[in-house]
Short mmCIF file of C-alpha atoms in Angstrom, two decimals:
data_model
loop_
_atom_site.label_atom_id
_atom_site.label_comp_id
_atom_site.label_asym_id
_atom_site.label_seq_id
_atom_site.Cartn_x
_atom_site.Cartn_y
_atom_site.Cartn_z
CA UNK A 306 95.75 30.84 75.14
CA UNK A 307 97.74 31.79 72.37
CA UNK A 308 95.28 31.66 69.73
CA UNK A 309 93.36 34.00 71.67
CA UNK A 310 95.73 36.44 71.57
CA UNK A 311 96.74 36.18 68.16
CA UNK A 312 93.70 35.83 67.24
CA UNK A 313 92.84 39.17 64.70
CA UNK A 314 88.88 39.51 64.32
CA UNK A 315 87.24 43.18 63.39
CA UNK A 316 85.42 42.64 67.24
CA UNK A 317 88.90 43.73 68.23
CA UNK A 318 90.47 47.17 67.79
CA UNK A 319 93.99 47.86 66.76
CA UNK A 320 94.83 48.86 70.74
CA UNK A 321 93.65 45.89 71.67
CA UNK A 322 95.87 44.10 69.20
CA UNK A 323 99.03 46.05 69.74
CA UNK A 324 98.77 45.18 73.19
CA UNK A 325 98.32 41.32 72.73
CA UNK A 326 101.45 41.75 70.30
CA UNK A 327 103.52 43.40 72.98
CA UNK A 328 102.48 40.52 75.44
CA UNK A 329 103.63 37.98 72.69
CA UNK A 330 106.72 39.36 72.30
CA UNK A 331 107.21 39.67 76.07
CA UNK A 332 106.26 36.04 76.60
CA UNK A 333 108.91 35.35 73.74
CA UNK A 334 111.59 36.78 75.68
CA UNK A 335 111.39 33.92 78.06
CA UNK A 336 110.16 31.09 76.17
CA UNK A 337 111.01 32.20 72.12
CA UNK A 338 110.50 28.76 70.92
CA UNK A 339 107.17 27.95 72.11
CA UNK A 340 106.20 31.89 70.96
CA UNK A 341 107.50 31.53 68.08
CA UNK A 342 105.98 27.88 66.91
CA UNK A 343 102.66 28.91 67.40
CA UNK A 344 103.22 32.01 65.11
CA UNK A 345 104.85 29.67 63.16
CA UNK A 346 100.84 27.97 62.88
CA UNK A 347 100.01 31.24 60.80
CA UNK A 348 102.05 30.65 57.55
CA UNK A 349 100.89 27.12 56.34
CA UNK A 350 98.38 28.61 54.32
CA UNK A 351 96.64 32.13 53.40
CA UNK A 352 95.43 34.05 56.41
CA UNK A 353 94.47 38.03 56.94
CA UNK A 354 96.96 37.26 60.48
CA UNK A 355 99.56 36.99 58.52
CA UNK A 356 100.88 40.71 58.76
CA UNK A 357 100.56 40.62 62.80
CA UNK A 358 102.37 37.44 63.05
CA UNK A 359 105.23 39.18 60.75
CA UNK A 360 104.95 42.46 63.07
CA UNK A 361 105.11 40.67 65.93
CA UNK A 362 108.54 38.39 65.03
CA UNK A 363 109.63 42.19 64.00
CA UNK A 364 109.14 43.66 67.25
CA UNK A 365 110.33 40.32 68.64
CA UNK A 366 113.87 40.51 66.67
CA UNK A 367 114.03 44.03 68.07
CA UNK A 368 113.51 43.34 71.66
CA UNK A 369 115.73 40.05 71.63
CA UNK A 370 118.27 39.96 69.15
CA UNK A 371 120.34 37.99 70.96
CA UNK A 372 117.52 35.28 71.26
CA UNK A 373 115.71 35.96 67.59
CA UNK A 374 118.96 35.85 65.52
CA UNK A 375 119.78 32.18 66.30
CA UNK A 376 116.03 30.95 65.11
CA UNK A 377 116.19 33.58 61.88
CA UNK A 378 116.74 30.19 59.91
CA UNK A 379 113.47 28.45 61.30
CA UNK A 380 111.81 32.54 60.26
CA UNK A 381 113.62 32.16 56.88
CA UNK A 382 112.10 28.75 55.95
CA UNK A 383 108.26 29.34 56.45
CA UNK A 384 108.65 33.24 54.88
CA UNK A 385 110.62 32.30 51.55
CA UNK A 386 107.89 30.51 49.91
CA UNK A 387 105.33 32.71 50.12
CA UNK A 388 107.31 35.63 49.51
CA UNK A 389 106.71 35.38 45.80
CA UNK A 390 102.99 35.21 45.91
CA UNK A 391 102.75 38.79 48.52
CA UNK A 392 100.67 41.52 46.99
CA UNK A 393 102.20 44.96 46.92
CA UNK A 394 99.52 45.87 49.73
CA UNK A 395 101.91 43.70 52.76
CA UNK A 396 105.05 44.04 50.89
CA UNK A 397 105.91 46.91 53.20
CA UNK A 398 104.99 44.51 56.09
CA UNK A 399 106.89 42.09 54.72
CA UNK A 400 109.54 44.49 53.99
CA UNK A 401 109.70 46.06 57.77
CA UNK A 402 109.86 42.63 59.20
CA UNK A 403 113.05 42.10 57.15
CA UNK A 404 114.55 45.11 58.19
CA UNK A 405 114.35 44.77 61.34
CA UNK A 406 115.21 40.92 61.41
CA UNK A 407 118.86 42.27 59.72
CA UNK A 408 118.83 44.75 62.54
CA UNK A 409 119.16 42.15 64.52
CA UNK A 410 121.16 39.95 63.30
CA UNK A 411 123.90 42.69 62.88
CA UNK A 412 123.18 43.18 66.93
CA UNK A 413 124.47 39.44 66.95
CA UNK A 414 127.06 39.84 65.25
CA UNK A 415 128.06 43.08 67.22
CA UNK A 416 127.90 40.95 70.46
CA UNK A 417 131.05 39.86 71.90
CA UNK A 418 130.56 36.77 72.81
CA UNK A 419 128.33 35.78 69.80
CA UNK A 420 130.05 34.00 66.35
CA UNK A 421 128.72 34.44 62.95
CA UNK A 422 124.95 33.46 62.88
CA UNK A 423 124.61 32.16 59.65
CA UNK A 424 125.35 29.17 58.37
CA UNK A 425 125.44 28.30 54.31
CA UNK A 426 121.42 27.74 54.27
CA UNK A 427 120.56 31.15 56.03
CA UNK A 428 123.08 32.63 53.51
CA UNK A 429 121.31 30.64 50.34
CA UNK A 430 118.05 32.17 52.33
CA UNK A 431 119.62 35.51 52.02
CA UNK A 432 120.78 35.82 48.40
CA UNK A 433 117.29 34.92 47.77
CA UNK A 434 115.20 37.38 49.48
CA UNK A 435 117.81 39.82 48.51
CA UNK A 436 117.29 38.66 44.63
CA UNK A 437 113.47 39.30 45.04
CA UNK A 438 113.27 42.51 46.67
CA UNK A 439 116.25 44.07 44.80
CA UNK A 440 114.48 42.30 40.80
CA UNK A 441 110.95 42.58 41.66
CA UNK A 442 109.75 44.92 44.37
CA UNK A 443 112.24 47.66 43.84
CA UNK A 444 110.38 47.90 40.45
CA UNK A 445 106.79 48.18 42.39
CA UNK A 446 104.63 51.73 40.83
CA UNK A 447 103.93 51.85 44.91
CA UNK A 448 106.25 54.34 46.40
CA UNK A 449 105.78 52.79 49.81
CA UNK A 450 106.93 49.22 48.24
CA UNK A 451 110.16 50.72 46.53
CA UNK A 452 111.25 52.94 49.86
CA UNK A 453 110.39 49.94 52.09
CA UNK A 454 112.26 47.60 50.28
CA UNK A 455 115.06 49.80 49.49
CA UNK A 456 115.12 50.16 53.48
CA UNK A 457 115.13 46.18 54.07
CA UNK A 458 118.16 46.04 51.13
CA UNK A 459 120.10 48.26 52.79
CA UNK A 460 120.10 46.68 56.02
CA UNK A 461 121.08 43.33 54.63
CA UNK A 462 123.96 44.79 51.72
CA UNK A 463 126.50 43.97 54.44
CA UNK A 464 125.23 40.06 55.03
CA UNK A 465 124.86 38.68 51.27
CA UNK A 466 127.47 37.40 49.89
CA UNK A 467 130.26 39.75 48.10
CA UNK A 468 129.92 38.39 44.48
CA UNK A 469 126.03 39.00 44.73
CA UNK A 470 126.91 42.75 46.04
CA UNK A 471 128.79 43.03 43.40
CA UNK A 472 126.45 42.03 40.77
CA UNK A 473 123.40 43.83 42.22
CA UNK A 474 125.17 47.61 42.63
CA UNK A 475 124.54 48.51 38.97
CA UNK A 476 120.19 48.31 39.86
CA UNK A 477 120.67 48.88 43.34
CA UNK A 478 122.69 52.12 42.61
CA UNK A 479 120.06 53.72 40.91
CA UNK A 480 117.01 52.79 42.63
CA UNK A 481 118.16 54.53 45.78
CA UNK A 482 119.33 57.30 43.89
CA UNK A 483 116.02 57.84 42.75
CA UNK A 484 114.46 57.98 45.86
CA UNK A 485 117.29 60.66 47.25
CA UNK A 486 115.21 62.97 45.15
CA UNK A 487 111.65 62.55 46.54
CA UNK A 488 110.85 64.19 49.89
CA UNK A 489 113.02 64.86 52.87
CA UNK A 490 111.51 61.84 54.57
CA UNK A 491 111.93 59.83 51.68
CA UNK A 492 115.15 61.18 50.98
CA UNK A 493 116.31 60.68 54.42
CA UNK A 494 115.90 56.78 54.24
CA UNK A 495 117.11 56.53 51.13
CA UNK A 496 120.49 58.03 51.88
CA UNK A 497 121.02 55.87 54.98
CA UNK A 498 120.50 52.56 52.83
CA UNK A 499 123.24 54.31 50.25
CA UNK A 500 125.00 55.05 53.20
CA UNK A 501 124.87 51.07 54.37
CA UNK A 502 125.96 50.17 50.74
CA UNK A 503 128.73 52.05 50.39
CA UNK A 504 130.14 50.81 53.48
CA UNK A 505 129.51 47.55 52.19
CA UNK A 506 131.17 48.11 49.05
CA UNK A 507 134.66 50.24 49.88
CA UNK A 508 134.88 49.53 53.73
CA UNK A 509 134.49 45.79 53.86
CA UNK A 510 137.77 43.76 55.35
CA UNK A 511 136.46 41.23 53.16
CA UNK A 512 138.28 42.18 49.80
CA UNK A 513 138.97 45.17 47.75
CA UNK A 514 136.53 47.85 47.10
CA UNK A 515 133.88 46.89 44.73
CA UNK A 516 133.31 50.23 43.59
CA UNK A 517 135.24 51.98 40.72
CA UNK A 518 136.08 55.71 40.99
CA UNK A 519 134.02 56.67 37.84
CA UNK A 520 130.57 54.67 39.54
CA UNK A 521 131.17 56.40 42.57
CA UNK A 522 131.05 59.49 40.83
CA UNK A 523 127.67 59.07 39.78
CA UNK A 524 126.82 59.10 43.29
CA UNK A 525 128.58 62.34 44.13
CA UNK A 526 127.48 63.57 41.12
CA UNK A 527 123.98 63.04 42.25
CA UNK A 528 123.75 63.51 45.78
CA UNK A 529 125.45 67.35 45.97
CA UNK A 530 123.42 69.28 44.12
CA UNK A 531 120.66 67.63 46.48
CA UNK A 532 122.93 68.65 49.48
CA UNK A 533 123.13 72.21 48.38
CA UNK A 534 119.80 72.95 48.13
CA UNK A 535 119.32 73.88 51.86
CA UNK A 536 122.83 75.39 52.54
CA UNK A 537 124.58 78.54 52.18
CA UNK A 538 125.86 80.24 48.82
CA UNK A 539 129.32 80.31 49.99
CA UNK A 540 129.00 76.03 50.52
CA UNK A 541 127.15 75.89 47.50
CA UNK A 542 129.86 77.50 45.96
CA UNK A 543 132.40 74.58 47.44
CA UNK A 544 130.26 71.98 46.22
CA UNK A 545 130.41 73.79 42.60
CA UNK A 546 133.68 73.39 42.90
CA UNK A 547 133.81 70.12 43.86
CA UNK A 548 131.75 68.99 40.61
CA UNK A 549 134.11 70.79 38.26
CA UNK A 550 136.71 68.26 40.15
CA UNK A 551 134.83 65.36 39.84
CA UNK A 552 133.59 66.13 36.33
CA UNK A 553 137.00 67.12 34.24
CA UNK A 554 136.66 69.61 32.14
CA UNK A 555 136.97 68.09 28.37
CA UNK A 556 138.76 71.18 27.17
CA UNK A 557 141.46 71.51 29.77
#
């Protein structure tokens, strides 16, 4: 039964767990809706399952995007209103499951035969979560919060709407720049969410760039002297260079 599988008591080690998730998710893959309504049990109210059930519609999205993405609105609708009240100890859960359900839904999307997968309430859905993790857990003093969020915001940048893109690049900016300076590992995430947003912002077929020249300095500005510190000294001399260009010279 599924409650016996999901079920999450201390008798049971994490093995044990990981492999009833996997079984979930495999069951899932030929009957999503009755998988996914029992989950669905989990959120009326406060329970300590709560994290498994998110990891398991995470691994789920992964493993059937084709199948998750269509039922991200039914995923939407029992997440959103306890999203406010998460502590910053599951906001990276919360965080990874969002991730990877944009993951997906850009899999959708990148599926021939499959048409846009959101309709105007997944989109209101959206510009929500993307309001709360972008306003309130991008500020979080928990470095795993802020990189885990920033990591969820960069996989959804390209499915908000434009105008909210537009309004959220002058925090967004910044907060990932920030973490480009912490560790490699941190680093590394970072710069593929900035990487995600600047696509979203100069390459979209959607309108004209949303990015001045003097704003994307910033990031340039930012980002090479972090670039040169594990190169040569004849490329750190280029990207010298290249500051001097993108930094005019008052005086000349």
């Amino acid at each position: 039964p599924f409650n016996e599988l999901l079920h999450t008591s201390t008798d049971f080690n994490v093995d044990w767990q990981r492999a009833a998730a996997t079984l979930l998710v495999a069951i899932g893959s030929h009957d999503p809706d009755l998988m996914m309504e029992e989950i669905f049990l989990y959120f009326s109210g406060p329970t300590s399952a709560l994290p498994a059930m998110l990891q398991i519609l995470a691994d789920f999205a992964s493993a059937e995007a084709l199948q998750f993405t269509p039922r991200l609105k039914d995923v939407l609708l029992r997440v959103l209103p306890i999203l406010g009240s998460v502590r910053d100890g599951q906001r990276p859960v919360f965080a990874n499951a969002l991730k990877c359900w944009c993951q997906a839904a850009w899999v959708y999307i990148g599926d021939a035969s499959s048409g846009l997968p959101f309709d105007d309430d997944v989109m209101s859905f959206m510009n929500s979560v993307f309001e709360l993790l972008l306003k309130v857990w991008t500020g979080s003093r928990d470095l795993k919060v802020r990189l885990s969020s920033v990591e969820a915001l960069g996989e959804m940048v390209g499915l908000v709407t434009r105008s909210q893109l537009k309004s959220a690049l002058p925090r967004i900016i910044p907060t990932m720049l920030d973490l480009c300076k912490k560790d490699q590992e941190v680093a590394f995430t970072a710069a593929h969410s900035l990487h995600n947003l600047l696509n979203a912002s100069l390459l979209s077929e959607s309108g004209p760039p949303l990015l001045e020249f003097e704003e994307l300095a910033v990031v340039l500005i930012t980002l090479l002297p972090l670039v040169s510190v594990n190169i040569s000294k004849d490329e750190r001399s280029y990207i010298s260079k290249g500051l001097k260009w993108i930094i005019p010279d008052p005086y000349r």
